[in-house]
PDB file of C-alpha atoms and ligand atoms in Angstrom:
ATOM      1  CA  UNK V   1      26.456   9.725  25.525  1.00  0.00           C
ATOM      2  CA  UNK V   2      28.708   8.798  28.515  1.00  0.00           C
ATOM      3  CA  UNK V   3      32.388   7.550  28.200  1.00  0.00           C
ATOM      4  CA  UNK V   4      31.509   4.163  27.985  1.00  0.00           C
ATOM      5  CA  UNK V   5      28.891   4.691  25.221  1.00  0.00           C
ATOM      6  CA  UNK V   6      31.605   6.582  23.364  1.00  0.00           C
ATOM      7  CA  UNK V   7      33.978   3.613  23.598  1.00  0.00           C
ATOM      8  CA  UNK V   8      31.343   1.285  22.314  1.00  0.00           C
ATOM      9  CA  UNK V   9      30.574   3.763  19.471  1.00  0.00           C
ATOM     10  CA  UNK V  10      26.680   3.975  20.241  1.00  0.00           C
ATOM     11  CA  UNK V  11      24.029   5.221  22.212  1.00  0.00           C
ATOM     12  CA  UNK V  12      20.239   5.264  22.487  1.00  0.00           C
ATOM     13  CA  UNK V  13      18.684   8.431  23.331  1.00  0.00           C
ATOM     14  CA  UNK V  14      15.046   9.723  23.359  1.00  0.00           C
ATOM     15  CA  UNK V  15      14.485  11.225  19.867  1.00  0.00           C
ATOM     16  CA  UNK V  16      11.671  13.086  18.175  1.00  0.00           C
ATOM     17  CA  UNK V  17       8.338  12.243  19.609  1.00  0.00           C
ATOM     18  CA  UNK V  18      10.199  10.770  22.596  1.00  0.00           C
ATOM     19  CA  UNK V  19      10.791   7.671  20.428  1.00  0.00           C
ATOM     20  CA  UNK V  20      14.255   5.825  21.091  1.00  0.00           C
ATOM     21  CA  UNK V  21      16.920   6.848  18.593  1.00  0.00           C
ATOM     22  CA  UNK V  22      20.152   4.585  18.146  1.00  0.00           C
ATOM     23  CA  UNK V  23      23.349   6.714  17.247  1.00  0.00           C
ATOM     24  CA  UNK V  24      26.168   4.931  15.881  1.00  0.00           C
ATOM     25  CA  UNK V  25      29.514   6.518  15.442  1.00  0.00           C
ATOM     26  CA  UNK V  26      32.226   4.775  13.527  1.00  0.00           C
ATOM     27  CA  UNK V  27      36.035   4.997  14.467  1.00  0.00           C
ATOM     28  CA  UNK V  28      36.538   7.363  11.311  1.00  0.00           C
ATOM     29  CA  UNK V  29      33.753   9.579  12.264  1.00  0.00           C
ATOM     30  CA  UNK V  30      31.083   8.477  10.124  1.00  0.00           C
ATOM     31  CA  UNK V  31      27.627   8.559  11.732  1.00  0.00           C
ATOM     32  CA  UNK V  32      24.146   7.004  11.376  1.00  0.00           C
ATOM     33  CA  UNK V  33      21.134   7.649  13.450  1.00  0.00           C
ATOM     34  CA  UNK V  34      18.286   4.886  13.610  1.00  0.00           C
ATOM     35  CA  UNK V  35      15.017   5.202  15.086  1.00  0.00           C
ATOM     36  CA  UNK V  36      13.916   1.739  16.547  1.00  0.00           C
ATOM     37  CA  UNK V  37      10.472   2.794  15.185  1.00  0.00           C
ATOM     38  CA  UNK V  38      10.325   1.184  11.881  1.00  0.00           C
ATOM     39  CA  UNK V  39      14.083   0.528  12.165  1.00  0.00           C
ATOM     40  CA  UNK V  40      14.143   3.644  10.105  1.00  0.00           C
ATOM     41  CA  UNK V  41      17.650   5.169   9.259  1.00  0.00           C
ATOM     42  CA  UNK V  42      17.006   8.804   9.390  1.00  0.00           C
ATOM     43  CA  UNK V  43      20.633  10.019   9.000  1.00  0.00           C
ATOM     44  CA  UNK V  44      23.929   9.096   7.452  1.00  0.00           C
ATOM     45  CA  UNK V  45      27.124  11.298   7.580  1.00  0.00           C
ATOM     46  CA  UNK V  46      30.267   9.879   5.934  1.00  0.00           C
ATOM     47  CA  UNK V  47      33.369  10.919   7.791  1.00  0.00           C
ATOM     48  CA  UNK V  48      33.967  14.743   7.100  1.00  0.00           C
ATOM     49  CA  UNK V  49      30.952  14.977   4.949  1.00  0.00           C
ATOM     50  CA  UNK V  50      27.491  16.553   5.229  1.00  0.00           C
ATOM     51  CA  UNK V  51      24.044  14.544   5.681  1.00  0.00           C
ATOM     52  CA  UNK V  52      23.444  12.249   2.631  1.00  0.00           C
ATOM     53  CA  UNK V  53      19.692  11.230   3.566  1.00  0.00           C
ATOM     54  CA  UNK V  54      16.738  13.645   3.326  1.00  0.00           C
ATOM     55  CA  UNK V  55      14.430  13.639   6.540  1.00  0.00           C
ATOM     56  CA  UNK V  56      11.286  15.741   6.273  1.00  0.00           C
ATOM     57  CA  UNK V  57      11.330  18.528   8.815  1.00  0.00           C
ATOM     58  CA  UNK V  58       7.542  17.894   9.194  1.00  0.00           C
ATOM     59  CA  UNK V  59       7.816  14.137   9.381  1.00  0.00           C
ATOM     60  CA  UNK V  60       5.646  12.427  11.953  1.00  0.00           C
ATOM     61  CA  UNK V  61       7.069  10.580  14.862  1.00  0.00           C
ATOM     62  CA  UNK V  62       4.520   8.440  16.813  1.00  0.00           C
ATOM     63  CA  UNK V  63       3.145   4.998  17.105  1.00  0.00           C
ATOM     64  CA  UNK V  64       1.537   3.789  13.806  1.00  0.00           C
ATOM     65  CA  UNK V  65       3.070   6.382  12.019  1.00  0.00           C
ATOM     66  CA  UNK V  66       5.706   6.083   9.101  1.00  0.00           C
ATOM     67  CA  UNK V  67       8.586   8.397   9.268  1.00  0.00           C
ATOM     68  CA  UNK V  68       8.916  10.492   6.110  1.00  0.00           C
ATOM     69  CA  UNK V  69      12.520  10.353   5.100  1.00  0.00           C
ATOM     70  CA  UNK V  70      15.547   8.090   5.734  1.00  0.00           C
ATOM     71  CA  UNK V  71      15.426   4.661   4.874  1.00  0.00           C
ATOM     72  CA  UNK V  72      11.832   3.247   5.675  1.00  0.00           C
ATOM     73  CA  UNK V  73      11.731  -0.545   5.555  1.00  0.00           C
ATOM     74  CA  UNK V  74       8.984  -1.770   3.505  1.00  0.00           C
ATOM     75  CA  UNK V  75       7.688  -5.403   4.450  1.00  0.00           C
ATOM     76  CA  UNK V  76       5.654  -7.505   3.975  1.00  0.00           C
ATOM     77  CA  UNK V  77       4.050  -5.531   0.959  1.00  0.00           C
ATOM     78  CA  UNK V  78       5.369  -3.060  -1.410  1.00  0.00           C
ATOM     79  CA  UNK V  79       3.115  -0.278  -2.351  1.00  0.00           C
ATOM     80  CA  UNK V  80      -0.376  -1.280  -2.956  1.00  0.00           C
ATOM     81  CA  UNK V  81       0.581  -4.615  -4.547  1.00  0.00           C
ATOM     82  CA  UNK V  82      -1.626  -6.587  -2.056  1.00  0.00           C
ATOM     83  CA  UNK V  83      -4.554  -6.318   0.540  1.00  0.00           C
ATOM     84  CA  UNK V  84      -2.310  -4.689   3.366  1.00  0.00           C
ATOM     85  CA  UNK V  85      -1.946  -0.998   3.956  1.00  0.00           C
ATOM     86  CA  UNK V  86       0.617   0.792   1.602  1.00  0.00           C
ATOM     87  CA  UNK V  87       4.072  -0.659   2.027  1.00  0.00           C
ATOM     88  CA  UNK V  88       3.114  -2.968   4.802  1.00  0.00           C
ATOM     89  CA  UNK V  89       3.643  -2.698   8.742  1.00  0.00           C
ATOM     90  CA  UNK V  90       7.352  -2.897   9.394  1.00  0.00           C
ATOM     91  CA  UNK V  91       7.739   1.041   8.914  1.00  0.00           C
ATOM     92  CA  UNK V  92       5.152   1.601  11.564  1.00  0.00           C
ATOM     93  CA  UNK V  93       6.045  -0.537  14.380  1.00  0.00           C
ATOM     94  CA  UNK V  94       8.854  -0.693  17.068  1.00  0.00           C
ATOM     95  CA  UNK V  95      11.661  -3.015  16.202  1.00  0.00           C
ATOM     96  CA  UNK V  96      13.873  -4.388  18.976  1.00  0.00           C
ATOM     97  CA  UNK V  97      17.612  -3.400  19.451  1.00  0.00           C
ATOM     98  CA  UNK V  98      19.892  -6.381  19.302  1.00  0.00           C
ATOM     99  CA  UNK V  99      23.264  -4.841  19.438  1.00  0.00           C
ATOM    100  CA  UNK V 100      26.167  -3.090  17.638  1.00  0.00           C
ATOM    101  CA  UNK V 101      29.074  -5.183  16.457  1.00  0.00           C
ATOM    102  CA  UNK V 102      32.413  -3.871  15.604  1.00  0.00           C
ATOM    103  CA  UNK V 103      35.101  -5.423  13.354  1.00  0.00           C
ATOM    104  CA  UNK V 104      37.880  -3.325  12.176  1.00  0.00           C
ATOM    105  CA  UNK V 105      36.561  -0.145  10.698  1.00  0.00           C
ATOM    106  CA  UNK V 106      33.122  -1.704  10.293  1.00  0.00           C
ATOM    107  CA  UNK V 107      30.456  -0.809  12.888  1.00  0.00           C
ATOM    108  CA  UNK V 108      26.949  -2.479  12.398  1.00  0.00           C
ATOM    109  CA  UNK V 109      23.826  -1.943  14.327  1.00  0.00           C
ATOM    110  CA  UNK V 110      21.193  -4.888  14.382  1.00  0.00           C
ATOM    111  CA  UNK V 111      17.442  -4.462  14.946  1.00  0.00           C
ATOM    112  CA  UNK V 112      14.876  -7.296  14.861  1.00  0.00           C
ATOM    113  CA  UNK V 113      11.244  -7.462  14.406  1.00  0.00           C
ATOM    114  CA  UNK V 114       9.135 -10.685  15.272  1.00  0.00           C
ATOM    115  CA  UNK V 115       5.584 -11.481  14.611  1.00  0.00           C
ATOM    116  CA  UNK V 116       3.268 -10.424  17.335  1.00  0.00           C
ATOM    117  CA  UNK V 117      -0.437 -10.212  17.799  1.00  0.00           C
ATOM    118  CA  UNK V 118      -0.396  -6.825  16.091  1.00  0.00           C
ATOM    119  CA  UNK V 119       1.477  -8.119  13.124  1.00  0.00           C
ATOM    120  CA  UNK V 120      -0.475 -11.387  12.961  1.00  0.00           C
ATOM    121  CA  UNK V 121      -3.686  -9.318  12.730  1.00  0.00           C
ATOM    122  CA  UNK V 122      -2.516  -7.956   9.562  1.00  0.00           C
ATOM    123  CA  UNK V 123      -0.426 -10.919   8.290  1.00  0.00           C
ATOM    124  CA  UNK V 124      -0.990 -14.222   9.783  1.00  0.00           C
ATOM    125  CA  UNK V 125       2.283 -15.637   9.495  1.00  0.00           C
ATOM    126  CA  UNK V 126       5.417 -16.116  12.036  1.00  0.00           C
ATOM    127  CA  UNK V 127       8.462 -14.608  10.955  1.00  0.00           C
ATOM    128  CA  UNK V 128      11.869 -12.786  12.188  1.00  0.00           C
ATOM    129  CA  UNK V 129      13.025  -9.917  10.313  1.00  0.00           C
ATOM    130  CA  UNK V 130      16.632  -8.342  10.850  1.00  0.00           C
ATOM    131  CA  UNK V 131      17.979  -5.261   9.642  1.00  0.00           C
ATOM    132  CA  UNK V 132      21.704  -4.635   9.848  1.00  0.00           C
ATOM    133  CA  UNK V 133      22.970  -1.046   9.278  1.00  0.00           C
ATOM    134  CA  UNK V 134      26.667  -1.012   8.681  1.00  0.00           C
ATOM    135  CA  UNK V 135      29.023   1.897   8.619  1.00  0.00           C
ATOM    136  CA  UNK V 136      32.357   1.368   6.958  1.00  0.00           C
ATOM    137  CA  UNK V 137      34.519   4.024   5.250  1.00  0.00           C
ATOM    138  CA  UNK V 138      32.470   6.073   2.991  1.00  0.00           C
ATOM    139  CA  UNK V 139      29.641   3.389   2.771  1.00  0.00           C
ATOM    140  CA  UNK V 140      26.462   2.567   4.411  1.00  0.00           C
ATOM    141  CA  UNK V 141      25.052  -0.960   3.885  1.00  0.00           C
ATOM    142  CA  UNK V 142      21.842  -1.788   4.968  1.00  0.00           C
ATOM    143  CA  UNK V 143      20.695  -5.469   4.955  1.00  0.00           C
ATOM    144  CA  UNK V 144      17.061  -6.834   5.410  1.00  0.00           C
ATOM    145  CA  UNK V 145      16.766 -10.361   6.515  1.00  0.00           C
ATOM    146  CA  UNK V 146      13.526 -12.262   6.745  1.00  0.00           C
ATOM    147  CA  UNK V 147      13.265 -15.736   8.143  1.00  0.00           C
ATOM    148  CA  UNK V 148      10.052 -18.012   8.128  1.00  0.00           C
ATOM    149  CA  UNK V 149       9.636 -19.229  11.553  1.00  0.00           C
ATOM    150  CA  UNK V 150       6.234 -20.534  10.648  1.00  0.00           C
ATOM    151  CA  UNK V 151       5.103 -24.026   9.773  1.00  0.00           C
ATOM    152  CA  UNK V 152       3.918 -23.218   6.280  1.00  0.00           C
ATOM    153  CA  UNK V 153       5.214 -21.344   3.406  1.00  0.00           C
ATOM    154  CA  UNK V 154       4.705 -17.499   3.034  1.00  0.00           C
ATOM    155  CA  UNK V 155       5.417 -15.049   0.367  1.00  0.00           C
ATOM    156  CA  UNK V 156       6.090 -11.310   0.600  1.00  0.00           C
ATOM    157  CA  UNK V 157       7.477  -8.165  -1.245  1.00  0.00           C
ATOM    158  CA  UNK V 158       9.829  -5.701   0.215  1.00  0.00           C
ATOM    159  CA  UNK V 159      12.108  -2.679  -0.137  1.00  0.00           C
ATOM    160  CA  UNK V 160      14.452  -0.393   1.384  1.00  0.00           C
ATOM    161  CA  UNK V 161      12.736   3.097   0.592  1.00  0.00           C
ATOM    162  CA  UNK V 162      15.917   5.431   0.570  1.00  0.00           C
ATOM    163  CA  UNK V 163      15.436   8.940   0.634  1.00  0.00           C
ATOM    164  CA  UNK V 164      18.561  10.649  -0.836  1.00  0.00           C
ATOM    165  CA  UNK V 165      19.112  14.353  -0.165  1.00  0.00           C
ATOM    166  CA  UNK V 166      20.020  16.459  -3.174  1.00  0.00           C
ATOM    167  CA  UNK V 167      20.805  20.155  -3.849  1.00  0.00           C
ATOM    168  CA  UNK V 168      17.927  20.249  -6.444  1.00  0.00           C
ATOM    169  CA  UNK V 169      16.046  17.271  -7.830  1.00  0.00           C
ATOM    170  CA  UNK V 170      15.742  19.299 -11.122  1.00  0.00           C
ATOM    171  CA  UNK V 171      19.426  19.150 -11.562  1.00  0.00           C
ATOM    172  CA  UNK V 172      19.691  15.444 -10.508  1.00  0.00           C
ATOM    173  CA  UNK V 173      19.538  12.278 -12.529  1.00  0.00           C
ATOM    174  CA  UNK V 174      20.100   8.509 -12.111  1.00  0.00           C
ATOM    175  CA  UNK V 175      22.150   6.269 -14.453  1.00  0.00           C
ATOM    176  CA  UNK V 176      22.119   2.675 -14.928  1.00  0.00           C
ATOM    177  CA  UNK V 177      18.587   1.897 -15.936  1.00  0.00           C
ATOM    178  CA  UNK V 178      18.545   2.245 -19.697  1.00  0.00           C
ATOM    179  CA  UNK V 179      16.719  -0.787 -21.465  1.00  0.00           C
ATOM    180  CA  UNK V 180      14.811  -1.898 -18.574  1.00  0.00           C
ATOM    181  CA  UNK V 181      11.078  -2.239 -18.354  1.00  0.00           C
ATOM    182  CA  UNK V 182       9.049  -0.559 -15.645  1.00  0.00           C
ATOM    183  CA  UNK V 183       5.593  -0.283 -14.263  1.00  0.00           C
ATOM    184  CA  UNK V 184       4.634   3.430 -14.258  1.00  0.00           C
ATOM    185  CA  UNK V 185       3.030   3.820 -10.928  1.00  0.00           C
ATOM    186  CA  UNK V 186       2.308   7.488 -11.799  1.00  0.00           C
ATOM    187  CA  UNK V 187       0.376   6.282 -15.084  1.00  0.00           C
ATOM    188  CA  UNK V 188      -2.056   3.742 -13.546  1.00  0.00           C
ATOM    189  CA  UNK V 189       0.543   0.888 -13.570  1.00  0.00           C
ATOM    190  CA  UNK V 190       1.208   0.977 -17.141  1.00  0.00           C
ATOM    191  CA  UNK V 191       4.247  -0.717 -18.619  1.00  0.00           C
ATOM    192  CA  UNK V 192       7.046   1.454 -20.118  1.00  0.00           C
ATOM    193  CA  UNK V 193      10.581   0.911 -21.298  1.00  0.00           C
ATOM    194  CA  UNK V 194      13.422   3.174 -20.378  1.00  0.00           C
ATOM    195  CA  UNK V 195      15.159   4.379 -23.473  1.00  0.00           C
ATOM    196  CA  UNK V 196      17.174   7.449 -22.465  1.00  0.00           C
ATOM    197  CA  UNK V 197      20.396   6.775 -20.547  1.00  0.00           C
ATOM    198  CA  UNK V 198      19.260   8.841 -17.608  1.00  0.00           C
ATOM    199  CA  UNK V 199      16.279   9.187 -15.681  1.00  0.00           C
ATOM    200  CA  UNK V 200      15.720  12.929 -14.907  1.00  0.00           C
ATOM    201  CA  UNK V 201      13.135  14.518 -12.542  1.00  0.00           C
ATOM    202  CA  UNK V 202      11.115  17.162 -14.494  1.00  0.00           C
ATOM    203  CA  UNK V 203       7.996  16.439 -12.486  1.00  0.00           C
ATOM    204  CA  UNK V 204       6.467  13.387 -10.818  1.00  0.00           C
ATOM    205  CA  UNK V 205       8.519  10.147 -11.348  1.00  0.00           C
ATOM    206  CA  UNK V 206       7.257   6.878  -9.911  1.00  0.00           C
ATOM    207  CA  UNK V 207       8.533   3.777 -11.650  1.00  0.00           C
ATOM    208  CA  UNK V 208       9.331   0.237 -10.569  1.00  0.00           C
ATOM    209  CA  UNK V 209      12.007  -1.057 -12.660  1.00  0.00           C
ATOM    210  CA  UNK V 210      12.337  -4.820 -12.986  1.00  0.00           C
ATOM    211  CA  UNK V 211      15.621  -6.858 -12.831  1.00  0.00           C
ATOM    212  CA  UNK V 212      17.589  -3.752 -12.261  1.00  0.00           C
ATOM    213  CA  UNK V 213      21.415  -4.044 -12.450  1.00  0.00           C
ATOM    214  CA  UNK V 214      23.498  -4.270  -9.223  1.00  0.00           C
ATOM    215  CA  UNK V 215      24.846  -0.623  -9.510  1.00  0.00           C
ATOM    216  CA  UNK V 216      23.213   2.568 -10.149  1.00  0.00           C
ATOM    217  CA  UNK V 217      24.510   6.166  -9.870  1.00  0.00           C
ATOM    218  CA  UNK V 218      22.864   9.228  -8.717  1.00  0.00           C
ATOM    219  CA  UNK V 219      24.356  12.376  -9.994  1.00  0.00           C
ATOM    220  CA  UNK V 220      23.378  15.323  -7.932  1.00  0.00           C
ATOM    221  CA  UNK V 221      25.028  18.682  -8.856  1.00  0.00           C
ATOM    222  CA  UNK V 222      28.370  16.924  -9.863  1.00  0.00           C
ATOM    223  CA  UNK V 223      28.349  14.692  -6.788  1.00  0.00           C
ATOM    224  CA  UNK V 224      28.083  11.177  -7.542  1.00  0.00           C
ATOM    225  CA  UNK V 225      26.455   8.530  -5.050  1.00  0.00           C
ATOM    226  CA  UNK V 226      26.903   4.772  -6.138  1.00  0.00           C
ATOM    227  CA  UNK V 227      23.857   2.771  -5.175  1.00  0.00           C
ATOM    228  CA  UNK V 228      24.717  -1.020  -4.959  1.00  0.00           C
ATOM    229  CA  UNK V 229      21.883  -3.712  -4.388  1.00  0.00           C
ATOM    230  CA  UNK V 230      22.156  -7.485  -3.908  1.00  0.00           C
ATOM    231  CA  UNK V 231      19.157  -9.753  -3.272  1.00  0.00           C
ATOM    232  CA  UNK V 232      16.747  -7.142  -4.336  1.00  0.00           C
ATOM    233  CA  UNK V 233      15.977  -7.634  -7.970  1.00  0.00           C
ATOM    234  CA  UNK V 234      14.043  -4.483  -8.718  1.00  0.00           C
ATOM    235  CA  UNK V 235      14.465  -0.894  -8.225  1.00  0.00           C
ATOM    236  CA  UNK V 236      12.260   2.203  -7.614  1.00  0.00           C
ATOM    237  CA  UNK V 237      12.917   5.650  -8.532  1.00  0.00           C
ATOM    238  CA  UNK V 238      10.248   8.081  -7.010  1.00  0.00           C
ATOM    239  CA  UNK V 239       9.866  11.739  -6.600  1.00  0.00           C
ATOM    240  CA  UNK V 240       6.232  13.227  -5.926  1.00  0.00           C
ATOM    241  CA  UNK V 241       6.776  16.391  -7.965  1.00  0.00           C
ATOM    242  CA  UNK V 242       5.098  19.624  -6.859  1.00  0.00           C
ATOM    243  CA  UNK V 243       1.399  18.637  -6.926  1.00  0.00           C
ATOM    244  CA  UNK V 244       1.518  15.454  -5.099  1.00  0.00           C
ATOM    245  CA  UNK V 245       3.722  16.961  -2.593  1.00  0.00           C
ATOM    246  CA  UNK V 246       1.152  19.834  -1.951  1.00  0.00           C
ATOM    247  CA  UNK V 247      -1.247  16.930  -0.838  1.00  0.00           C
ATOM    248  CA  UNK V 248       1.188  15.515   1.535  1.00  0.00           C
ATOM    249  CA  UNK V 249       1.142  16.765   5.254  1.00  0.00           C
ATOM    250  CA  UNK V 250       4.432  15.312   6.256  1.00  0.00           C
ATOM    251  CA  UNK V 251       6.361  17.199   3.550  1.00  0.00           C
ATOM    252  CA  UNK V 252       7.010  20.839   3.034  1.00  0.00           C
ATOM    253  CA  UNK V 253       5.887  22.348  -0.377  1.00  0.00           C
ATOM    254  CA  UNK V 254       9.345  22.712  -1.616  1.00  0.00           C
ATOM    255  CA  UNK V 255      10.491  19.430  -0.495  1.00  0.00           C
ATOM    256  CA  UNK V 256      10.219  17.462  -3.744  1.00  0.00           C
ATOM    257  CA  UNK V 257      13.277  19.456  -4.904  1.00  0.00           C
ATOM    258  CA  UNK V 258      15.229  18.297  -1.849  1.00  0.00           C
ATOM    259  CA  UNK V 259      15.221  14.512  -2.416  1.00  0.00           C
ATOM    260  CA  UNK V 260      14.972  11.573  -4.701  1.00  0.00           C
ATOM    261  CA  UNK V 261      14.299   8.104  -3.727  1.00  0.00           C
ATOM    262  CA  UNK V 262      16.235   5.023  -5.241  1.00  0.00           C
ATOM    263  CA  UNK V 263      14.844   2.131  -3.534  1.00  0.00           C
ATOM    264  CA  UNK V 264      16.079  -1.510  -3.442  1.00  0.00           C
ATOM    265  CA  UNK V 265      12.959  -3.589  -4.177  1.00  0.00           C
ATOM    266  CA  UNK V 266      11.709  -7.234  -4.505  1.00  0.00           C
ATOM    267  CA  UNK V 267       8.418  -6.684  -5.870  1.00  0.00           C
ATOM    268  CA  UNK V 268       8.501  -7.906  -9.704  1.00  0.00           C
ATOM    269  CA  UNK V 269       7.864 -11.362  -8.115  1.00  0.00           C
ATOM    270  CA  UNK V 270       7.113 -11.976  -4.610  1.00  0.00           C
ATOM    271  CA  UNK V 271       9.783 -13.775  -2.428  1.00  0.00           C
ATOM    272  CA  UNK V 272       8.622 -17.269  -1.359  1.00  0.00           C
ATOM    273  CA  UNK V 273       9.838 -18.776   1.822  1.00  0.00           C
ATOM    274  CA  UNK V 274       9.368 -22.288   3.013  1.00  0.00           C
ATOM    275  CA  UNK V 275       9.378 -23.009   6.796  1.00  0.00           C
ATOM    276  CA  UNK V 276      12.922 -22.363   8.202  1.00  0.00           C
ATOM    277  CA  UNK V 277      13.823 -20.577   5.101  1.00  0.00           C
ATOM    278  CA  UNK V 278      15.737 -17.149   4.946  1.00  0.00           C
ATOM    279  CA  UNK V 279      16.107 -14.435   2.499  1.00  0.00           C
ATOM    280  CA  UNK V 280      18.226 -11.400   2.468  1.00  0.00           C
ATOM    281  CA  UNK V 281      18.925  -8.147   0.485  1.00  0.00           C
ATOM    282  CA  UNK V 282      21.118  -5.334   0.767  1.00  0.00           C
ATOM    283  CA  UNK V 283      21.457  -1.869  -0.433  1.00  0.00           C
ATOM    284  CA  UNK V 284      24.854  -0.133  -0.170  1.00  0.00           C
ATOM    285  CA  UNK V 285      25.316   3.651  -0.650  1.00  0.00           C
ATOM    286  CA  UNK V 286      28.795   4.731  -1.506  1.00  0.00           C
ATOM    287  CA  UNK V 287      29.355   8.488  -1.101  1.00  0.00           C
TER     288      UNK V 287
HETATM  289  C1  BG6 Y   1       7.022   4.504  -3.529  1.00  0.00           C
HETATM  290  C2  BG6 Y   1       5.890   4.227  -4.464  1.00  0.00           C
HETATM  291  O1  BG6 Y   1       7.876   3.343  -3.305  1.00  0.00           O
HETATM  292  O2  BG6 Y   1       6.595   5.169  -2.292  1.00  0.00           O
HETATM  293  C3  BG6 Y   1       5.107   5.509  -4.537  1.00  0.00           C
HETATM  294  O3  BG6 Y   1       6.464   3.822  -5.534  1.00  0.00           O
HETATM  295  C4  BG6 Y   1       4.600   5.982  -3.223  1.00  0.00           C
HETATM  296  O4  BG6 Y   1       3.853   4.956  -5.352  1.00  0.00           O
HETATM  297  C5  BG6 Y   1       5.859   6.320  -2.520  1.00  0.00           C
HETATM  298  O5  BG6 Y   1       3.814   7.157  -3.477  1.00  0.00           O
HETATM  299  C6  BG6 Y   1       5.726   6.669  -0.945  1.00  0.00           C
HETATM  300  O6  BG6 Y   1       4.703   5.918  -0.354  1.00  0.00           O
HETATM  301  P1  BG6 Y   1       4.076   6.548   1.088  1.00  0.00           P
HETATM  302  O7  BG6 Y   1       3.188   5.584   1.463  1.00  0.00           O
HETATM  303  O8  BG6 Y   1       5.399   6.678   1.871  1.00  0.00           O
HETATM  304  O9  BG6 Y   1       3.452   7.847   0.803  1.00  0.00           O
END
């Protein structure tokens, strides 16, 4: 970073696999790193604090790959709920850097993905997607906005697939989901109901909760992270557990204990957009 970059509060440097990595530092010292590949936020450190996102030490960084960890952007298909590859293409392609805006203490990076011949092969629609990653105080707010630039309507599902670093998943729980119906993706998509006040992680957990409240809490060894969402009606709580992790080449064997995913999701009902219409959803993490 040279002096002018430091003044602007950001720099773009070659990261893992030579992929461009955008590093943003707010005035109070809080920090985020975002790969243009997939617009994947891979690091968030609130001022004076430790890393709050999990990034696998054996994550794959390269064209066509999805980075394992951070906050992958899932669009235009959540999971296998459609004909595309799991979680769609947005996390596997290069996004364009638009800029970094500063207003008071807030510093926000904006990245953009537009349809191309490559995306059209998968999904024959014209769109503009923008991801805004905003640092302010002890919060990280990530907004995904999608505009239909086509002449006809389209529908999609989407998520911000946030990997939160925890000291030990077995000692971690999520609060705020009691009473909700969920699709249990670890049990062939059967429908369940959350009766307990908290979701614990005794093994594999893969649940799509419908109509989740706007605020959840992750309690990890006495530390609380508040997870807010707006515009994303649903939430996914995911941890692969030991057996699934053993079959994943981009995680180390013990990694299932080092993170839990709490995802802001729009998948219970697809988002429908007419020509010229725009949708947006935000997930905010408060340390
Ligand atoms: C979660 C899904 O959102 O993502 C899980 O609910 C899936 O079913 C997980 O296993 C990870 O997906 P991927 O494609 O990154 O391995």
